[in-house]
Short mmCIF file of C-alpha atoms in Angstrom, two decimals:
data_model
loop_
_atom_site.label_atom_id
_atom_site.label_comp_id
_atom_site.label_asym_id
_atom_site.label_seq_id
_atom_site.Cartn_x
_atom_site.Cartn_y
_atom_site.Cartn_z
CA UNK A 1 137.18 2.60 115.61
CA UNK A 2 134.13 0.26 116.09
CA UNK A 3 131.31 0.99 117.99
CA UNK A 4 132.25 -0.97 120.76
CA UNK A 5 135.91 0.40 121.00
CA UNK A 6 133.70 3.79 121.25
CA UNK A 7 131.30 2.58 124.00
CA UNK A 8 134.42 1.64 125.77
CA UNK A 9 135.89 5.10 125.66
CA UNK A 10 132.98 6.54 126.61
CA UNK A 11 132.49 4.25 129.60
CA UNK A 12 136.13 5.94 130.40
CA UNK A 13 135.70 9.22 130.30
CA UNK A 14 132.70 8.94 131.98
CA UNK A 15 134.07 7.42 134.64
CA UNK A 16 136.74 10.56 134.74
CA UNK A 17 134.53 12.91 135.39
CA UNK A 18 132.44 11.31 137.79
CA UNK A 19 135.41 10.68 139.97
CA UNK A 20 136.93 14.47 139.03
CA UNK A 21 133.35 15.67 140.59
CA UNK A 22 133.70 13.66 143.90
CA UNK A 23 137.23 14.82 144.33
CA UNK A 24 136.29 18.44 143.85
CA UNK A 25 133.16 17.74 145.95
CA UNK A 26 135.66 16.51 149.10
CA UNK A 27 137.90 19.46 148.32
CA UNK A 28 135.38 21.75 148.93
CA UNK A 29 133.56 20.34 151.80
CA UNK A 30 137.32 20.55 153.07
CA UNK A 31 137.09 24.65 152.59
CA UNK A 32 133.56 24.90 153.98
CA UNK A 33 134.91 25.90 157.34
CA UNK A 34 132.02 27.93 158.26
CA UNK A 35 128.89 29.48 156.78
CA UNK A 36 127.62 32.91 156.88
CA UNK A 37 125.39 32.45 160.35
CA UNK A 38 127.46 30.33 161.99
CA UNK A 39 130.27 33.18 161.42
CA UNK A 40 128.28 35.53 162.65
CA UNK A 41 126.71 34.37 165.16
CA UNK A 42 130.14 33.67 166.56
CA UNK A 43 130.98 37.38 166.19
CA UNK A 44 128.14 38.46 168.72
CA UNK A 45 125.96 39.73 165.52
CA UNK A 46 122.22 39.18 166.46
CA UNK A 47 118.94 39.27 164.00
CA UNK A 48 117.37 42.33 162.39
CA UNK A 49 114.12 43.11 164.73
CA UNK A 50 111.31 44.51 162.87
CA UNK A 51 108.58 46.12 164.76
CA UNK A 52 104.61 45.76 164.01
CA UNK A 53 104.68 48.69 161.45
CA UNK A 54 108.28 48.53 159.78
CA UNK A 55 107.66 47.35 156.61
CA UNK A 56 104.33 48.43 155.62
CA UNK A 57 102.29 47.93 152.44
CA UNK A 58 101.88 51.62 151.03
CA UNK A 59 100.47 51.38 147.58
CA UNK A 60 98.76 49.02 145.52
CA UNK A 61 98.95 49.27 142.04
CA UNK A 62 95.49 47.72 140.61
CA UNK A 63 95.07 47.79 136.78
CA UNK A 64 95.60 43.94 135.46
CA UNK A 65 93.40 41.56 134.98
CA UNK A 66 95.32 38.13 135.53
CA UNK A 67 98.54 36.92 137.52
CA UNK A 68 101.32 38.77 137.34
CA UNK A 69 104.06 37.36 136.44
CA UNK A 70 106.91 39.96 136.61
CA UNK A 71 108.19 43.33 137.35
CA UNK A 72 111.37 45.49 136.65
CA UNK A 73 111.68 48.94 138.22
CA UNK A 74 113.91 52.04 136.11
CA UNK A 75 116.84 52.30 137.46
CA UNK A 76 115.59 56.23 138.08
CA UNK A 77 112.01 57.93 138.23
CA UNK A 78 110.51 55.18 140.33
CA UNK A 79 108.37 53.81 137.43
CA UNK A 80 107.96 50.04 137.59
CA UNK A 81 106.51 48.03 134.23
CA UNK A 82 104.37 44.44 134.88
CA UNK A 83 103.61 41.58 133.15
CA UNK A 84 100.74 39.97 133.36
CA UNK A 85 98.65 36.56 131.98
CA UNK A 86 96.22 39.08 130.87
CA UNK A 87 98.62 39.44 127.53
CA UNK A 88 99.24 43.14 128.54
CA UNK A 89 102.47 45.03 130.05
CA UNK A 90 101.27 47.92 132.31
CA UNK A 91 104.43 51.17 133.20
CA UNK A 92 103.60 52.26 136.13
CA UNK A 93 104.20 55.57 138.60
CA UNK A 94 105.05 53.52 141.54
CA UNK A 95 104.73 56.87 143.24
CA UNK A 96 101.22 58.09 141.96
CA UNK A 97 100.26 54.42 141.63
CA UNK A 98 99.09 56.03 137.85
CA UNK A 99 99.16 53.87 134.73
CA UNK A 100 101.27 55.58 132.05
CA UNK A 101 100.91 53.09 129.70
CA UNK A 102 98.64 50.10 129.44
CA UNK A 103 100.51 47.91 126.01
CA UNK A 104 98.61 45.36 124.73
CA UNK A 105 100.82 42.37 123.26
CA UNK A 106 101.13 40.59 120.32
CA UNK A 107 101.75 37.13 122.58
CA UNK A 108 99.67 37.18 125.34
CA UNK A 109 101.61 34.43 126.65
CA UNK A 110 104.29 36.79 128.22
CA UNK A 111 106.68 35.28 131.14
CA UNK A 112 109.32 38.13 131.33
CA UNK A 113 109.80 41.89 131.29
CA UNK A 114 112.59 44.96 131.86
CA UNK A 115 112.78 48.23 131.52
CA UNK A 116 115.69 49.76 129.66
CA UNK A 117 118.29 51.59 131.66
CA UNK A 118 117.28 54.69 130.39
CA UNK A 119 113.93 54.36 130.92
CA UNK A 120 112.47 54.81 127.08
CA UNK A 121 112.27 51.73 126.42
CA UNK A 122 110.46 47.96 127.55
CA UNK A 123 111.15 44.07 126.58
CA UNK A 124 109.26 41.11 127.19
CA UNK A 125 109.54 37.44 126.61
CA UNK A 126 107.45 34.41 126.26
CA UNK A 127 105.96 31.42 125.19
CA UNK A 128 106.40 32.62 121.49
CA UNK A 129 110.12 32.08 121.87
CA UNK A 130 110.66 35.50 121.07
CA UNK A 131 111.99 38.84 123.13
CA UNK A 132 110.20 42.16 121.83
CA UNK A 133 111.15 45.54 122.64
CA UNK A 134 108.70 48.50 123.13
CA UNK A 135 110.00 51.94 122.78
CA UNK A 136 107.61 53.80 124.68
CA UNK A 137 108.17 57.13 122.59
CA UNK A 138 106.47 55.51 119.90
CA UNK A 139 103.07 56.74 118.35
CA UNK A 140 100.61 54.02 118.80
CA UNK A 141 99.04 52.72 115.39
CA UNK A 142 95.30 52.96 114.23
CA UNK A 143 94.10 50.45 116.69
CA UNK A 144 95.75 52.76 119.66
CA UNK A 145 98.54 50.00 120.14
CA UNK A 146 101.94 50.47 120.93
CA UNK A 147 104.04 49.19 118.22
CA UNK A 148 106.77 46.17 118.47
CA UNK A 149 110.13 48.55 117.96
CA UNK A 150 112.48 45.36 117.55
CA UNK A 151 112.15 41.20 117.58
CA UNK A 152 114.56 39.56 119.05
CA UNK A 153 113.99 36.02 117.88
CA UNK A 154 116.42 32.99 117.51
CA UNK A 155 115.60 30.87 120.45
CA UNK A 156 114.10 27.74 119.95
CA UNK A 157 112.25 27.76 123.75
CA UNK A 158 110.07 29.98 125.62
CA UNK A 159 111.87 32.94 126.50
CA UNK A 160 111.77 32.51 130.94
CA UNK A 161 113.90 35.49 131.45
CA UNK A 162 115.61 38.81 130.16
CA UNK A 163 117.59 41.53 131.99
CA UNK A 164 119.22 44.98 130.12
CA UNK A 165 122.87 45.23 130.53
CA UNK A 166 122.81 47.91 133.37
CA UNK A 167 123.94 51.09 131.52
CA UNK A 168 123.58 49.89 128.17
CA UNK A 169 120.19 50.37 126.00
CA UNK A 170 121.60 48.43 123.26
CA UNK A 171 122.21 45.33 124.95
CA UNK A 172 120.01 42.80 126.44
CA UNK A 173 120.64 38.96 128.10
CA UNK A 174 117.74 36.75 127.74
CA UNK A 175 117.28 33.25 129.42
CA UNK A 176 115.61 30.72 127.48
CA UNK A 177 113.58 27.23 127.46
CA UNK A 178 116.31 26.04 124.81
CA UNK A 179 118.91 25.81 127.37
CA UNK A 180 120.79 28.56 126.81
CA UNK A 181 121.49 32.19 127.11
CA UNK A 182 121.94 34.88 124.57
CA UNK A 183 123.16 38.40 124.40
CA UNK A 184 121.56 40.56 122.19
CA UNK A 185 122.50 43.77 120.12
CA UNK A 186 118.97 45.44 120.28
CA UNK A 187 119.87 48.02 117.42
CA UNK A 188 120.79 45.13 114.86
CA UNK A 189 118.54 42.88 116.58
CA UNK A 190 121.10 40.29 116.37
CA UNK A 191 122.81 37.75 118.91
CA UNK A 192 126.19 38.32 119.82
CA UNK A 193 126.77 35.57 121.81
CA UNK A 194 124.77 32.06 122.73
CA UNK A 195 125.73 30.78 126.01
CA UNK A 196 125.14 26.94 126.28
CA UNK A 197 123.36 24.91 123.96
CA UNK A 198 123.89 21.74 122.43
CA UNK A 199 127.96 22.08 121.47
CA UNK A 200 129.29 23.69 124.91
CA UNK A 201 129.56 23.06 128.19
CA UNK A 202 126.43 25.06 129.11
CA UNK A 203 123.05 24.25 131.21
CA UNK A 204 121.77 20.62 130.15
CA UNK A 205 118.30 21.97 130.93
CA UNK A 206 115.42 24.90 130.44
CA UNK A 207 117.37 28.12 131.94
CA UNK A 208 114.69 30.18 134.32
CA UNK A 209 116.54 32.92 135.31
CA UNK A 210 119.02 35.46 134.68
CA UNK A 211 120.88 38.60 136.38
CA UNK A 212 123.65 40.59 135.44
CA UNK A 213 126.42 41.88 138.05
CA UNK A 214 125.53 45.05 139.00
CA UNK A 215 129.89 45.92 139.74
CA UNK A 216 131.17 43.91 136.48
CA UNK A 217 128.60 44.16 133.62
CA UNK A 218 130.48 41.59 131.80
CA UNK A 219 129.20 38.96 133.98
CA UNK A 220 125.87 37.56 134.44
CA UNK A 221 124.66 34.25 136.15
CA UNK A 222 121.66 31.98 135.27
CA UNK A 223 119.27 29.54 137.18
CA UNK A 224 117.84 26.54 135.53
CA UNK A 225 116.10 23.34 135.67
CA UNK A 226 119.31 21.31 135.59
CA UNK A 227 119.62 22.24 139.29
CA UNK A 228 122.25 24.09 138.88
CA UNK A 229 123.30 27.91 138.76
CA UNK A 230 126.09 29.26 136.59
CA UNK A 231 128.57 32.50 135.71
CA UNK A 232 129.15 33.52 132.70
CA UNK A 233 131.45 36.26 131.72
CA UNK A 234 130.04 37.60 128.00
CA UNK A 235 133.87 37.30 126.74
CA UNK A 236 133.74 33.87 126.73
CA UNK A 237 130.37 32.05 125.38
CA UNK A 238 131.98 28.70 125.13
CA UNK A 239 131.91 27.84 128.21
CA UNK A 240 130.72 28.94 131.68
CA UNK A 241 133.26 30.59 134.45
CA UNK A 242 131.77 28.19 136.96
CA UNK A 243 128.86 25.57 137.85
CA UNK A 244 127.21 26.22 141.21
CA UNK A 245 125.72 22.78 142.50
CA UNK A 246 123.60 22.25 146.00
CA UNK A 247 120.17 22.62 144.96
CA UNK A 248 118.26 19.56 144.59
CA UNK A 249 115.35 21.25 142.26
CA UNK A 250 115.01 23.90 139.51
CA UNK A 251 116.42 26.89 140.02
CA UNK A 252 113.73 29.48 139.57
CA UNK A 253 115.26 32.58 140.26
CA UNK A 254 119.40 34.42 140.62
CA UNK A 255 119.91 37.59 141.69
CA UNK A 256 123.20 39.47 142.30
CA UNK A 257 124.09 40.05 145.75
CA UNK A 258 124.99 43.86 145.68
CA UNK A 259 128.32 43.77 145.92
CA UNK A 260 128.40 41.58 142.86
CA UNK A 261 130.76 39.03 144.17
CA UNK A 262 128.19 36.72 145.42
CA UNK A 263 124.34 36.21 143.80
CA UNK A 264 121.19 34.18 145.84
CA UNK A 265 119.26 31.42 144.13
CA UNK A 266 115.78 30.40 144.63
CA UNK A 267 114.80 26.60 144.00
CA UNK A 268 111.83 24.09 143.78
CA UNK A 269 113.68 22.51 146.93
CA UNK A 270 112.04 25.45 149.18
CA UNK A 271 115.78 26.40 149.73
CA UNK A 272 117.67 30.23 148.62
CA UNK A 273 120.72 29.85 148.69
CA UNK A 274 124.10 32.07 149.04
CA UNK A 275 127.23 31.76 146.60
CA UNK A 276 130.61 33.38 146.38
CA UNK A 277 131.33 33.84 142.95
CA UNK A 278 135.46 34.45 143.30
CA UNK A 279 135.51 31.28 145.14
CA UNK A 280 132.57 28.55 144.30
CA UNK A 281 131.65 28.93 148.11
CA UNK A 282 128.05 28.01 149.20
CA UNK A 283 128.19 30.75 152.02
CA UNK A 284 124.67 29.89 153.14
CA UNK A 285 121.30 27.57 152.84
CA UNK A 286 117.90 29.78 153.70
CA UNK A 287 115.75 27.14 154.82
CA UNK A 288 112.51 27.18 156.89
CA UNK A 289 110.95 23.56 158.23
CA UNK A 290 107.48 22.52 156.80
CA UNK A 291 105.84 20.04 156.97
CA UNK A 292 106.82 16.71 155.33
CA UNK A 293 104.77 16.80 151.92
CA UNK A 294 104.44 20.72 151.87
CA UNK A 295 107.74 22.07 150.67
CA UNK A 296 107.15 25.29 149.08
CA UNK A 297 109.03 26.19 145.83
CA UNK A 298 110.92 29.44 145.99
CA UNK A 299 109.32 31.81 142.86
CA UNK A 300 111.46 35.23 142.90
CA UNK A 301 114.13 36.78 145.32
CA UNK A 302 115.72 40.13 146.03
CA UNK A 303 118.27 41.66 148.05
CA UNK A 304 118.13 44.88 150.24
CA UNK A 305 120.61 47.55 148.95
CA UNK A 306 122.90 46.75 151.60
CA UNK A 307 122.20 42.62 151.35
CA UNK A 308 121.13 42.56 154.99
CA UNK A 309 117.55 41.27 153.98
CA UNK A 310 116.78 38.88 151.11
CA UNK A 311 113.26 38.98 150.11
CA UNK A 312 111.95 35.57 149.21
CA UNK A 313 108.31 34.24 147.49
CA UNK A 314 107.01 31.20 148.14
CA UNK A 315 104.64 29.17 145.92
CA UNK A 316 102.55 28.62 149.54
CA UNK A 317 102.15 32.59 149.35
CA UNK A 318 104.24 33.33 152.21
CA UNK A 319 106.99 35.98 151.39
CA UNK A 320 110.05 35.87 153.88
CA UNK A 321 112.49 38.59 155.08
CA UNK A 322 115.22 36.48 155.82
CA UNK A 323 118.18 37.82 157.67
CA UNK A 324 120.76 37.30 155.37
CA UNK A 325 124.07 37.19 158.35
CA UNK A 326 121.75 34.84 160.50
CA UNK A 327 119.96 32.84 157.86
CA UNK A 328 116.69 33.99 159.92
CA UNK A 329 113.33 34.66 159.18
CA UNK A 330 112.45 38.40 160.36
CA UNK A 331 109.15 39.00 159.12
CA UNK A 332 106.57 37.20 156.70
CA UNK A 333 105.21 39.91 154.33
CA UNK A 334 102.61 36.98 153.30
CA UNK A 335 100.51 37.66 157.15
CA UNK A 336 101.08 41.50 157.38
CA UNK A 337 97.62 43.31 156.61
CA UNK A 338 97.17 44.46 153.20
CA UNK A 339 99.23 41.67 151.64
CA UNK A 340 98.60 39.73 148.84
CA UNK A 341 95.41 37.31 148.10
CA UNK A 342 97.81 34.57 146.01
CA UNK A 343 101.23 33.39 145.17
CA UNK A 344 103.94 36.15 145.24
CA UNK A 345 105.36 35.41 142.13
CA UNK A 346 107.84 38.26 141.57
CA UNK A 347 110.10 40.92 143.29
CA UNK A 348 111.93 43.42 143.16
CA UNK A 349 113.92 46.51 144.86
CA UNK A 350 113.85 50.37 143.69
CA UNK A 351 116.99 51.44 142.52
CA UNK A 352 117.67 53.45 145.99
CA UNK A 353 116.58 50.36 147.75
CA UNK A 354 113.73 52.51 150.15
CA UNK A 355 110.74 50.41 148.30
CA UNK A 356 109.90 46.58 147.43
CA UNK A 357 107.13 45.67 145.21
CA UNK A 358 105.90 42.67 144.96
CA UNK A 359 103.80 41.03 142.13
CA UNK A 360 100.91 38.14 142.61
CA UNK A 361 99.00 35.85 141.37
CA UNK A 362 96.25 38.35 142.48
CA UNK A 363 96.49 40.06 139.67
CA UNK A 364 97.86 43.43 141.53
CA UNK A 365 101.00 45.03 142.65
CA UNK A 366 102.31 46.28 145.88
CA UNK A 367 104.76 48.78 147.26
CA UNK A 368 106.26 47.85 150.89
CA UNK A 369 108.27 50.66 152.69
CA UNK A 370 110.08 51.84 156.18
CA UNK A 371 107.18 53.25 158.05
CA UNK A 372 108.74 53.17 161.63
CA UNK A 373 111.66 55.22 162.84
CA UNK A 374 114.64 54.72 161.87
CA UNK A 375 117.96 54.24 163.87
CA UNK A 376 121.42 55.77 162.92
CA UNK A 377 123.59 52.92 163.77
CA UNK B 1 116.17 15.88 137.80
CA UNK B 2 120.20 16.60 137.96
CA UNK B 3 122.07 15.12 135.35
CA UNK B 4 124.79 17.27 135.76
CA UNK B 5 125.73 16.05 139.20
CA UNK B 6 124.46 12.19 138.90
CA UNK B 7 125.74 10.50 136.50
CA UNK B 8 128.12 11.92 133.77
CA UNK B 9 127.63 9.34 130.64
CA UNK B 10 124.30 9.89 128.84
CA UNK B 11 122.76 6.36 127.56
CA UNK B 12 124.01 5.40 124.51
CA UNK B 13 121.48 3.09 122.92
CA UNK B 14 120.88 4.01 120.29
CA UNK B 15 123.04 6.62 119.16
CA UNK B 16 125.61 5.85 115.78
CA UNK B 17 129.06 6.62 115.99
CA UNK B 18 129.33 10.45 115.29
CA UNK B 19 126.93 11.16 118.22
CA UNK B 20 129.12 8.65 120.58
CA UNK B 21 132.49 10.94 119.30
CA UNK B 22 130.44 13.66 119.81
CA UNK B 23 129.57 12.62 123.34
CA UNK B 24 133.44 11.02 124.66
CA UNK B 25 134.33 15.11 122.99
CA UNK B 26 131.89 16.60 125.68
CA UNK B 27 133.49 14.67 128.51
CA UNK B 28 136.84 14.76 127.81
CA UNK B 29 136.10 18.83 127.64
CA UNK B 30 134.71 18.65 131.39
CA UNK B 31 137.24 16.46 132.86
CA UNK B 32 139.38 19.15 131.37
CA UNK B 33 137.53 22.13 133.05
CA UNK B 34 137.41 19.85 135.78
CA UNK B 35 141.14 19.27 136.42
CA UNK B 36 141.35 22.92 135.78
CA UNK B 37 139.08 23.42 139.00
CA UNK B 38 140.49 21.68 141.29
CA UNK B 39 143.67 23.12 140.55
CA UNK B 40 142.30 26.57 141.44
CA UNK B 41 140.77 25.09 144.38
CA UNK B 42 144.23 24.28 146.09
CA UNK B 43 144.85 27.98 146.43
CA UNK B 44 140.79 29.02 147.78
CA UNK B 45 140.54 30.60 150.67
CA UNK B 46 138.25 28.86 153.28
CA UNK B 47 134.65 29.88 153.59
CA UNK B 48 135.45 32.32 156.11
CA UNK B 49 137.39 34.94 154.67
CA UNK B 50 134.52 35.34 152.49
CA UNK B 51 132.17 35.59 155.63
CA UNK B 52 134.32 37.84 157.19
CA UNK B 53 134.57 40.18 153.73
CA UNK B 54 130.53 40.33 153.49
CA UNK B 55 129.80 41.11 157.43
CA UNK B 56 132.09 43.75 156.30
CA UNK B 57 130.09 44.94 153.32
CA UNK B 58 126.34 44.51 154.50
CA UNK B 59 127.27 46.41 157.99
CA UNK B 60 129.12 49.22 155.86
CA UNK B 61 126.32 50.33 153.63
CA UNK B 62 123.16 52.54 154.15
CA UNK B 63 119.96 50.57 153.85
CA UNK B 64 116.56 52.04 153.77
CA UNK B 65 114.37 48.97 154.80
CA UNK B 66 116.58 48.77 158.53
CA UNK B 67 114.87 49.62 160.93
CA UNK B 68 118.94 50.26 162.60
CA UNK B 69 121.30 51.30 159.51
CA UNK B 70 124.49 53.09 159.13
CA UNK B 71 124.02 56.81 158.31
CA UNK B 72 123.61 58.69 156.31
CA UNK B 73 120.09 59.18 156.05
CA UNK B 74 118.18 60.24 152.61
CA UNK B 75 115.04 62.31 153.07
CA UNK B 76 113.88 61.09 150.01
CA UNK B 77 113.92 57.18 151.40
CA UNK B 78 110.17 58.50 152.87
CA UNK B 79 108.54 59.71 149.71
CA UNK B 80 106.39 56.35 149.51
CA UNK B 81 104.91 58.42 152.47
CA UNK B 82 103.78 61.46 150.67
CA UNK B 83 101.20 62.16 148.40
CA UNK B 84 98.53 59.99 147.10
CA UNK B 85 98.31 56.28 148.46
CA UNK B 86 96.20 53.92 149.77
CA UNK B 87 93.60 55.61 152.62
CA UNK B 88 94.52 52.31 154.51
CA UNK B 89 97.90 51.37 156.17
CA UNK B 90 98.97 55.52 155.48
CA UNK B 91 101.50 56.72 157.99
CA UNK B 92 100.70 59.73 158.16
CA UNK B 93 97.15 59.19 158.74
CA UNK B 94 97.89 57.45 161.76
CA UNK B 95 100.31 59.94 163.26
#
């Protein structure tokens, strides 16, 4: 077949999938009934009401010495470990607000961190394309640095993202530059699957986020610069379960919803958004006005443990409680005393959901918590 | 910024004949998972159902950071309260 005859075909299927996409497009505006708010609204249900002193700033963990970048909690013990431009990873006792271990890294340029399920053990990812695991057990060498237990390397892009496969130590999903995702076997230190890339229907741009299903460990969805968000199930690497489109800019940041049948998103549009994963559904846009040139990006988001509240950081340094059944803001952790100097620029929830901490661009950490009285509903 | 959603070809100046195949293979793969889409979207249920099902959920489940939540109630949600924290901001300095 000549060139031409191929251009032709091309031109073709091109033209069949850009039709397929506005038909499914019109088919789902046609399901779009209603979104989340609207719903509820109609069903009486009225916004969360925080008083004054609700959510209150109660520690703040001080110890780095440039912007954090991110934070993972244990899933137990209430230890949190950080990652910050200062080419360290600090574990802290969110509790104490004590240091346990201060790691100095090979890379300083670190992006990413987690702590293993069972607590022993740390990874972080970077610039240097690589994911590195610390096992905190370890005796530190000569120089009084932890060593690098296991290198995870095969990406060919900075490594934006990696989350452990909740109840398994051994296996890791990491979210890379390269445009793609990869599960890892940490004790062969081998890939077991590559999700994406340049022969499957994958992200056709740097992935930025990841999070695993809390209810189904076998699925996991990512965030990336292509604007869209998408599930995988770690069965099937060739191609993704679905494609969420809406956003109109990167997607920084996914995180399950806890029920792990719908996940948020976070975007350079200033928008989080709400998705049903069973269904394709956009359940909800979280959207506050600005100004015309100001839109801040959304950096990190988390849920509550019961998804009531999503937690949201702004490039602008605001942080929003938004009301996730009303799509309202209910507090702005950004103007409550004792917040943050910078740019929130991660989050996340204890594993029993009573604490938030937040990390900035102010090179510190902070614990919010329920200081008011609570109501048995 | 979304060439996923815009338009589906990718220019093809350039490009020699493998990379063309290579590229009418790619499509003819997403019209596929695209037919296969809108097939499952003729039995979806509407937006609502799933609005419904996560009222449901979020009303049905504990939360420590309510200031109203459905019981029951963990002591241990307070320990950010106890012990050694910041001298400003502590709640139980100010009761």
């Amino acid at each position: 077949m000549s060139v031409t005859e191929l251009k032709e075909r091309h031109r073709v299927a091109a033209e069949t999938v850009n039709s397929l996409r506005e038909r499914l497009k019109q088919r789902r505006i046609q399901l779009l009934d209603t979104n989340v708010a609207d719903y509820a609204r109609a069903q009486g249900r009225t916004p969360v009401a925080f008083g004054q002193t609700d959510l209150v700033c109660c520690r703040t963990l001080q110890g780095h010495n440039g912007k954090v970048y991110s934070l993972d909690w244990t899933p137990e013990k209430n230890r949190i470990v950080s990652a910050s431009q200062d080419g360290r990873l600090i574990v802290w006792n969110a509790l104490t607000s004590q240091k346990i271990h201060a790691i100095k890294l090979p890379c300083a340029f670190v992006m990413t961190c987690a702590f293993a399920p069972n607590g022993q053990s740390v990874a972080y990812g970077g610039l240097d394309s690589v994911c590195s695991i610390f096992n905190l057990n370890s005796p530190t060498d000569k120089d009084g640095n932890l060593p690098v237990a296991r290198t995870l390397s095969s990406h060919r892009g900075y490594v934006s993202s990696c989350q452990y496969v909740p109840d398994e130590d051994n296996h890791l999903i990491t979210g890379s530059g390269d445009h793609t995702c990869v599960l890892w076997d940490i004790s062969t230190g081998l890939r077991t699957s590559v999700f994406g890339g340049e022969f499957q229907s994958g992200h056709t741009a740097d992935v930025l986020s990841v999070s695993i299903s809390g209810l189904n460990s076998r699925l996991f969805v990512s965030g990336s610069c292509d604007s869209t968000a998408r599930l995988w199930d770690t069965r099937v690497a060739s191609r993704a379960v679905r494609t969420f489109h809406g956003h109109e800019g990167d997607v920084n940041t996914v995180k399950f919803f806890p029920d792990g049948n719908r996940f948020g998103t976070g975007s350079d549009d200033g928008t989080c958004r709400l998705f049903d994963i069973r269904t394709g559904h956009e359940l909800q846009v979280y959207h506050q006005q600005h100004g015309r040139n100001e839109i801040p990006h959304v950096t990190s988001i988390a849920f509550s443990i019961s998804g009531r509240l999503l937690f949201a950081g702004y490039t602008n340094g605001d942080c929003y409680v938004w009301d996730t059944l009303l799509a309202q803001v209910v507090l702005n952790l950004g103007t409550l005393q004792n917040s943050h100097e910078s740019r929130i620029s991660c989050l996340g929830l204890s594993a029993d959901g009573s604490a938030l901490c937040t990390g900035s661009w102010d090179a510190n950490l902070k614990i919010w918590a329920f200081g008011g009285i609570r109501k048995v509903i | 910024m979304r060439p996923d959603s815009s338009d589906a070809g990718l220019p093809l100046h350039g490009l020699g004949k493998h990379r063309i195949q290579a590229e009418i293979k790619r499509l003819e793969q997403e019209a596929r998972f695209l037919e296969e889409e809108l097939e499952q979207l003729e039995k979806m249920e509407k937006a609502s159902a799933a609005c419904r099902e996560m009222i449901r959920l979020v009303e049905g489940r504990p939360d420590p950071l309510l200031p109203g939540t459905k019981g029951p109630i963990n002591p241990s949600w307070d320990r950010w309260f106890e012990g050694p924290q910041e001298s400003k901001n502590c709640r139980c300095w100010i009761l």
